[in-house]
Amino acid sequence: MIEKLIKPLDYEDLKYLKPYFEKWGPHTSDVNLTNLYIWKEKYRFHWLEFEGYIWIINIKENKWYFSQPVGDYKDLDKLKKAIMNLKEELKTLNRGLIIKKADESFVFEFKKLEIDAEIYARAEEMDYVYDFSKLKNLSGKKYHKKKNHVNKFMRTYPNWRFEFYDGSQKDDIAKIMSYWLSKHREDYNTLIHESKGILEIVDKWQEHPIRMGLLYDENVLVGFSISELVFDDMMLIHIEKANTEYTGAYTMLFYQMVNSEKNSLKWINREQDLGIESLRKSKLSYHPQKMIEKYTIKIIGE
């Protein structure tokens, strides 16, 4: 039975999964090992190795949602066989096969398989992707307000500094996460899982391919950001947390994070807006160059 092969996502599993994701990882922010680990408890992430592919499973109430299979798509017969066999296994459990957050490259290959399915994308799930050089410089009329926010922060807080996490600032991150939770009590049940995941990543920071940038005003941590370099030319921003009592904190944090990276990067992915209006406005204010669509695929038929 397939149920016996499904395992909860644990830290030790990341070492086994890493080679798959480094070679064949999807081009969406959701199916990224760092994100999966941070949110593993909230979304009850599990994983399955089946027919030569890795599948991430989001268990939501009584429903199972699968990631696209992580592996090589060169052999389309093998890919189709894996999908159809998984569908049949799930059928014995009275479950259907629903693939979520699939990227365009997988959908392109999937359509060649001639499997009857419903395929659609949701606007609130799209990743916002920006031109790295434009956000590094903030030049031109479009970014005039952002540049003003950065300059104002520097004037208002002349003793600011930006540094990378080196293991000694753990307590500072814990304090600002406690502050963040106190300011967002209406979302406490969701954010407590995020906070726990962040602090676990911080504990094991040297074992992850992440960079944590910290913005200080003298000795007070104003905000921090967690990013990761993916696909050789893209900066993926996982987390941005800041004390909004500091004017321009988020703009300054993001500006310093971008300017700490090498000039050879082309893109910045700031992930999705989740349908939250304030997030949508914030992400649009940086003028995305493109959006990465994520697709839901519902396999149809007996």
Short mmCIF file of C-alpha atoms in Angstrom, two decimals:
data_model
loop_
_atom_site.label_atom_id
_atom_site.label_comp_id
_atom_site.label_asym_id
_atom_site.label_seq_id
_atom_site.Cartn_x
_atom_site.Cartn_y
_atom_site.Cartn_z
CA MET A 1 0.00 0.00 0.00
CA ILE A 2 1.21 3.47 -0.92
CA GLU A 3 0.30 4.80 2.53
CA LYS A 4 3.26 2.94 4.01
CA LEU A 5 5.67 4.75 1.67
CA ILE A 6 4.53 8.26 2.63
CA LYS A 7 6.71 9.91 5.28
CA PRO A 8 6.41 13.18 7.23
CA LEU A 9 8.98 15.71 6.02
CA ASP A 10 11.78 15.76 8.57
CA TYR A 11 15.07 17.61 8.72
CA GLU A 12 17.11 14.48 8.04
CA ASP A 13 15.08 13.90 4.86
CA LEU A 14 16.42 17.11 3.32
CA LYS A 15 19.84 15.53 2.81
CA TYR A 16 18.29 12.73 0.76
CA LEU A 17 15.98 15.05 -1.21
CA LYS A 18 18.56 17.74 -1.92
CA PRO A 19 20.20 16.10 -5.00
CA TYR A 20 16.78 15.68 -6.65
CA PHE A 21 15.87 19.32 -6.07
CA GLU A 22 19.26 20.67 -7.11
CA LYS A 23 19.03 18.86 -10.44
CA TRP A 24 15.29 18.88 -11.18
CA GLY A 25 13.68 21.29 -8.71
CA PRO A 26 10.51 23.07 -9.90
CA HIS A 27 10.73 26.75 -10.83
CA THR A 28 8.11 27.77 -8.28
CA SER A 29 8.89 29.15 -4.83
CA ASP A 30 6.53 26.77 -3.03
CA VAL A 31 8.27 23.51 -3.98
CA ASN A 32 11.61 24.63 -2.58
CA LEU A 33 13.24 22.70 0.25
CA THR A 34 13.75 25.75 2.47
CA ASN A 35 10.12 26.83 2.13
CA LEU A 36 8.88 23.29 2.58
CA TYR A 37 10.85 22.94 5.81
CA ILE A 38 9.73 26.29 7.25
CA TRP A 39 6.07 25.48 6.62
CA LYS A 40 6.19 21.71 7.20
CA GLU A 41 3.99 21.76 10.30
CA LYS A 42 1.42 24.28 9.08
CA TYR A 43 0.82 22.40 5.81
CA ARG A 44 1.64 18.93 7.13
CA PHE A 45 4.15 18.28 4.36
CA HIS A 46 5.00 14.66 3.64
CA TRP A 47 7.03 13.09 0.85
CA LEU A 48 6.90 9.99 -1.27
CA GLU A 49 9.44 8.26 -3.50
CA PHE A 50 7.45 6.49 -6.20
CA GLU A 51 8.31 5.21 -9.68
CA GLY A 52 11.66 7.03 -9.70
CA TYR A 53 10.27 10.45 -8.71
CA ILE A 54 9.94 12.46 -5.51
CA TRP A 55 6.47 13.77 -4.69
CA ILE A 56 5.77 16.33 -1.95
CA ILE A 57 2.35 15.95 -0.34
CA ASN A 58 0.35 18.65 1.42
CA ILE A 59 -2.16 16.97 3.73
CA LYS A 60 -5.00 19.44 4.25
CA GLU A 61 -7.78 18.17 6.47
CA ASN A 62 -8.81 14.97 4.65
CA LYS A 63 -7.35 15.90 1.27
CA TRP A 64 -3.97 15.13 -0.25
CA TYR A 65 -2.38 17.57 -2.69
CA PHE A 66 0.71 16.45 -4.59
CA SER A 67 3.57 18.46 -6.04
CA GLN A 68 4.66 17.82 -9.58
CA PRO A 69 6.99 14.81 -9.63
CA VAL A 70 10.57 15.89 -9.03
CA GLY A 71 12.84 14.05 -11.43
CA ASP A 72 13.86 13.70 -15.07
CA TYR A 73 11.12 14.26 -17.66
CA LYS A 74 13.12 13.10 -20.69
CA ASP A 75 11.42 9.71 -20.75
CA LEU A 76 7.76 10.66 -21.23
CA ASP A 77 6.58 7.05 -21.15
CA LYS A 78 8.14 6.65 -17.71
CA LEU A 79 6.56 9.93 -16.56
CA LYS A 80 3.11 8.94 -17.79
CA LYS A 81 3.41 5.50 -16.21
CA ALA A 82 4.36 7.04 -12.86
CA ILE A 83 1.40 9.44 -12.90
CA MET A 84 -1.11 6.80 -13.94
CA ASN A 85 0.20 4.25 -11.42
CA LEU A 86 0.02 6.84 -8.65
CA LYS A 87 -3.54 7.61 -9.72
CA GLU A 88 -4.45 3.92 -9.46
CA GLU A 89 -2.82 3.59 -6.04
CA LEU A 90 -4.78 6.58 -4.77
CA LYS A 91 -7.97 5.15 -6.21
CA THR A 92 -7.70 2.21 -3.80
CA LEU A 93 -7.82 4.79 -0.99
CA ASN A 94 -10.81 6.57 -2.55
CA ARG A 95 -8.63 9.55 -3.39
CA GLY A 96 -8.06 11.43 -6.60
CA LEU A 97 -4.74 12.73 -7.90
CA ILE A 98 -4.51 16.51 -7.64
CA ILE A 99 -1.18 18.17 -8.45
CA LYS A 100 -0.74 21.73 -7.14
CA LYS A 101 1.76 24.55 -7.72
CA ALA A 102 3.13 22.91 -10.90
CA ASP A 103 5.42 25.06 -13.02
CA GLU A 104 5.10 25.78 -16.74
CA SER A 105 7.83 23.35 -17.76
CA PHE A 106 6.00 20.44 -16.15
CA VAL A 107 2.64 21.49 -17.63
CA PHE A 108 4.30 21.65 -21.05
CA GLU A 109 5.49 18.06 -20.72
CA PHE A 110 2.27 16.90 -19.08
CA LYS A 111 0.19 18.02 -22.05
CA LYS A 112 2.22 15.70 -24.27
CA LEU A 113 1.11 12.72 -22.18
CA GLU A 114 -2.52 12.99 -23.32
CA ILE A 115 -3.88 12.39 -19.85
CA ASP A 116 -7.40 13.68 -19.30
CA ALA A 117 -7.10 16.49 -16.76
CA GLU A 118 -8.39 19.89 -15.72
CA ILE A 119 -5.58 22.47 -15.65
CA TYR A 120 -5.85 26.01 -14.30
CA ALA A 121 -3.86 28.74 -12.55
CA ARG A 122 -4.82 31.22 -9.82
CA ALA A 123 -3.65 34.84 -9.81
CA GLU A 124 -2.99 34.89 -6.06
CA GLU A 125 -0.55 31.99 -6.37
CA MET A 126 1.73 33.57 -9.00
CA ASP A 127 5.29 34.47 -8.01
CA TYR A 128 6.40 38.07 -8.53
CA VAL A 129 9.73 38.22 -10.39
CA TYR A 130 11.81 41.39 -10.77
CA ASP A 131 14.77 42.59 -12.79
CA PHE A 132 17.73 42.35 -10.40
CA SER A 133 19.70 45.29 -11.82
CA LYS A 134 16.72 47.66 -11.61
CA LEU A 135 16.07 46.92 -7.96
CA LYS A 136 19.76 47.05 -7.15
CA ASN A 137 20.01 50.61 -8.44
CA LEU A 138 16.46 51.92 -7.88
CA SER A 139 17.07 54.37 -10.70
CA GLY A 140 14.39 56.12 -12.73
CA LYS A 141 11.01 57.68 -11.96
CA LYS A 142 9.34 54.33 -11.19
CA TYR A 143 11.61 53.79 -8.18
CA HIS A 144 11.86 57.42 -7.02
CA LYS A 145 9.68 56.84 -3.92
CA LYS A 146 11.60 53.71 -2.97
CA LYS A 147 14.93 55.54 -3.20
CA ASN A 148 13.50 58.35 -1.06
CA HIS A 149 12.45 55.83 1.58
CA VAL A 150 15.99 54.42 1.66
CA ASN A 151 17.55 57.88 1.95
CA LYS A 152 15.09 58.90 4.68
CA PHE A 153 15.90 55.77 6.69
CA MET A 154 19.61 56.54 6.47
CA ARG A 155 19.02 60.12 7.65
CA THR A 156 16.59 59.18 10.42
CA TYR A 157 18.70 56.34 11.78
CA PRO A 158 22.33 57.41 11.13
CA ASN A 159 23.70 54.53 13.24
CA TRP A 160 22.10 51.85 11.07
CA ARG A 161 24.11 48.89 9.89
CA PHE A 162 23.50 45.82 7.76
CA GLU A 163 25.22 42.51 8.37
CA PHE A 164 24.81 38.82 7.67
CA TYR A 165 23.89 36.25 10.27
CA ASP A 166 26.91 34.52 11.77
CA GLY A 167 25.31 32.58 14.62
CA SER A 168 25.67 35.28 17.27
CA GLN A 169 22.40 37.13 16.57
CA LYS A 170 19.98 34.29 17.33
CA ASP A 171 18.43 36.04 20.35
CA ASP A 172 17.81 39.17 18.29
CA ILE A 173 15.86 37.17 15.70
CA ALA A 174 13.85 35.45 18.43
CA LYS A 175 12.95 38.85 19.91
CA ILE A 176 11.74 40.32 16.63
CA MET A 177 9.71 37.19 15.89
CA SER A 178 8.07 37.56 19.31
CA TYR A 179 7.33 41.20 18.45
CA TRP A 180 5.90 40.13 15.08
CA LEU A 181 3.56 37.61 16.68
CA SER A 182 2.35 40.17 19.22
CA LYS A 183 1.47 42.58 16.41
CA HIS A 184 -0.42 40.00 14.34
CA ARG A 185 -2.53 38.14 16.87
CA GLU A 186 -5.33 37.71 14.36
CA ASP A 187 -3.03 35.41 12.33
CA TYR A 188 -1.36 33.79 15.34
CA ASN A 189 -2.28 30.20 14.48
CA THR A 190 -0.57 30.51 11.10
CA LEU A 191 2.37 32.68 12.12
CA ILE A 192 3.36 30.54 15.10
CA HIS A 193 4.16 27.73 12.65
CA GLU A 194 6.15 30.13 10.47
CA SER A 195 8.02 31.45 13.52
CA LYS A 196 8.94 27.94 14.65
CA GLY A 197 10.12 27.02 11.15
CA ILE A 198 12.23 30.17 10.89
CA LEU A 199 13.90 29.57 14.25
CA GLU A 200 14.64 25.95 13.28
CA ILE A 201 16.27 27.15 10.05
CA VAL A 202 18.26 29.71 12.05
CA ASP A 203 19.48 26.93 14.34
CA LYS A 204 20.81 24.99 11.35
CA TRP A 205 21.79 27.96 9.20
CA GLN A 206 25.18 26.54 8.22
CA GLU A 207 23.53 23.45 6.72
CA HIS A 208 21.19 25.39 4.43
CA PRO A 209 21.96 27.31 1.22
CA ILE A 210 20.46 30.48 2.72
CA ARG A 211 21.67 33.99 3.43
CA MET A 212 20.21 35.92 6.34
CA GLY A 213 20.58 39.68 6.21
CA LEU A 214 20.01 41.72 9.37
CA LEU A 215 19.26 45.44 9.58
CA TYR A 216 20.14 47.18 12.85
CA ASP A 217 19.65 50.59 14.36
CA GLU A 218 22.61 50.71 16.71
CA ASN A 219 22.17 47.46 18.70
CA VAL A 220 18.47 46.94 18.00
CA LEU A 221 17.46 44.53 15.24
CA VAL A 222 15.02 46.38 12.98
CA GLY A 223 14.39 43.53 10.56
CA PHE A 224 15.82 40.48 8.84
CA SER A 225 15.51 38.74 5.51
CA ILE A 226 16.17 35.15 4.46
CA SER A 227 17.10 34.54 0.84
CA GLU A 228 18.54 31.81 -1.33
CA LEU A 229 20.26 31.71 -4.72
CA VAL A 230 18.45 29.38 -7.12
CA PHE A 231 18.95 28.37 -10.76
CA ASP A 232 22.31 30.23 -10.82
CA ASP A 233 20.76 33.60 -11.72
CA MET A 234 17.88 34.18 -9.31
CA MET A 235 17.61 35.47 -5.76
CA LEU A 236 14.61 33.90 -3.98
CA ILE A 237 13.36 35.90 -1.00
CA HIS A 238 11.80 33.53 1.52
CA ILE A 239 11.22 35.74 4.54
CA GLU A 240 11.13 39.47 5.28
CA LYS A 241 10.26 40.61 8.80
CA ALA A 242 10.67 44.14 10.13
CA ASN A 243 9.56 46.46 12.91
CA THR A 244 7.27 48.92 11.13
CA GLU A 245 7.76 51.47 13.90
CA TYR A 246 10.96 52.26 12.00
CA THR A 247 10.00 54.35 8.97
CA GLY A 248 11.06 52.69 5.72
CA ALA A 249 12.35 49.56 7.46
CA TYR A 250 11.13 47.11 4.81
CA THR A 251 12.38 49.20 1.90
CA MET A 252 15.80 49.63 3.49
CA LEU A 253 16.06 45.94 4.41
CA PHE A 254 15.23 44.83 0.88
CA TYR A 255 17.56 47.41 -0.69
CA GLN A 256 20.50 46.29 1.45
CA MET A 257 19.75 42.62 0.81
CA VAL A 258 19.75 43.12 -2.95
CA ASN A 259 22.90 45.25 -2.89
CA SER A 260 24.77 42.59 -0.94
CA GLU A 261 24.48 40.13 -3.84
CA LYS A 262 26.74 39.67 -6.85
CA ASN A 263 25.99 41.65 -10.00
CA SER A 264 25.72 38.53 -12.18
CA LEU A 265 22.20 37.77 -10.95
CA LYS A 266 19.31 38.48 -13.32
CA TRP A 267 16.16 37.96 -11.29
CA ILE A 268 14.59 38.37 -7.85
CA ASN A 269 11.63 36.20 -6.87
CA ARG A 270 9.59 37.66 -4.01
CA GLU A 271 7.04 34.85 -4.05
CA GLN A 272 3.24 35.18 -4.09
CA ASP A 273 0.74 37.60 -2.56
CA LEU A 274 -1.66 34.91 -1.24
CA GLY A 275 -4.59 37.09 -2.26
CA ILE A 276 -3.72 39.58 0.53
CA GLU A 277 -4.34 43.10 -0.76
CA SER A 278 -1.56 44.78 1.23
CA LEU A 279 0.96 42.20 -0.01
CA ARG A 280 -0.25 42.62 -3.59
CA LYS A 281 0.19 46.41 -3.44
CA SER A 282 3.64 46.07 -1.89
CA LYS A 283 4.82 43.61 -4.53
CA LEU A 284 3.35 45.62 -7.39
CA SER A 285 5.03 48.80 -6.12
CA TYR A 286 8.40 47.29 -7.11
CA HIS A 287 7.16 46.79 -10.71
CA PRO A 288 7.56 43.06 -11.44
CA GLN A 289 9.17 42.16 -14.73
CA LYS A 290 7.19 38.93 -15.02
CA MET A 291 4.98 36.55 -13.09
CA ILE A 292 5.53 32.83 -12.63
CA GLU A 293 2.24 30.99 -12.97
CA LYS A 294 1.55 27.90 -10.88
CA TYR A 295 -0.93 25.34 -12.08
CA THR A 296 -3.37 22.98 -10.46
CA ILE A 297 -3.82 19.72 -12.38
CA LYS A 298 -6.81 17.53 -11.54
CA ILE A 299 -6.52 14.12 -13.15
CA ILE A 300 -9.91 13.07 -14.54
CA GLY A 301 -11.36 9.63 -15.22
CA GLU A 302 -11.77 6.24 -13.62
#
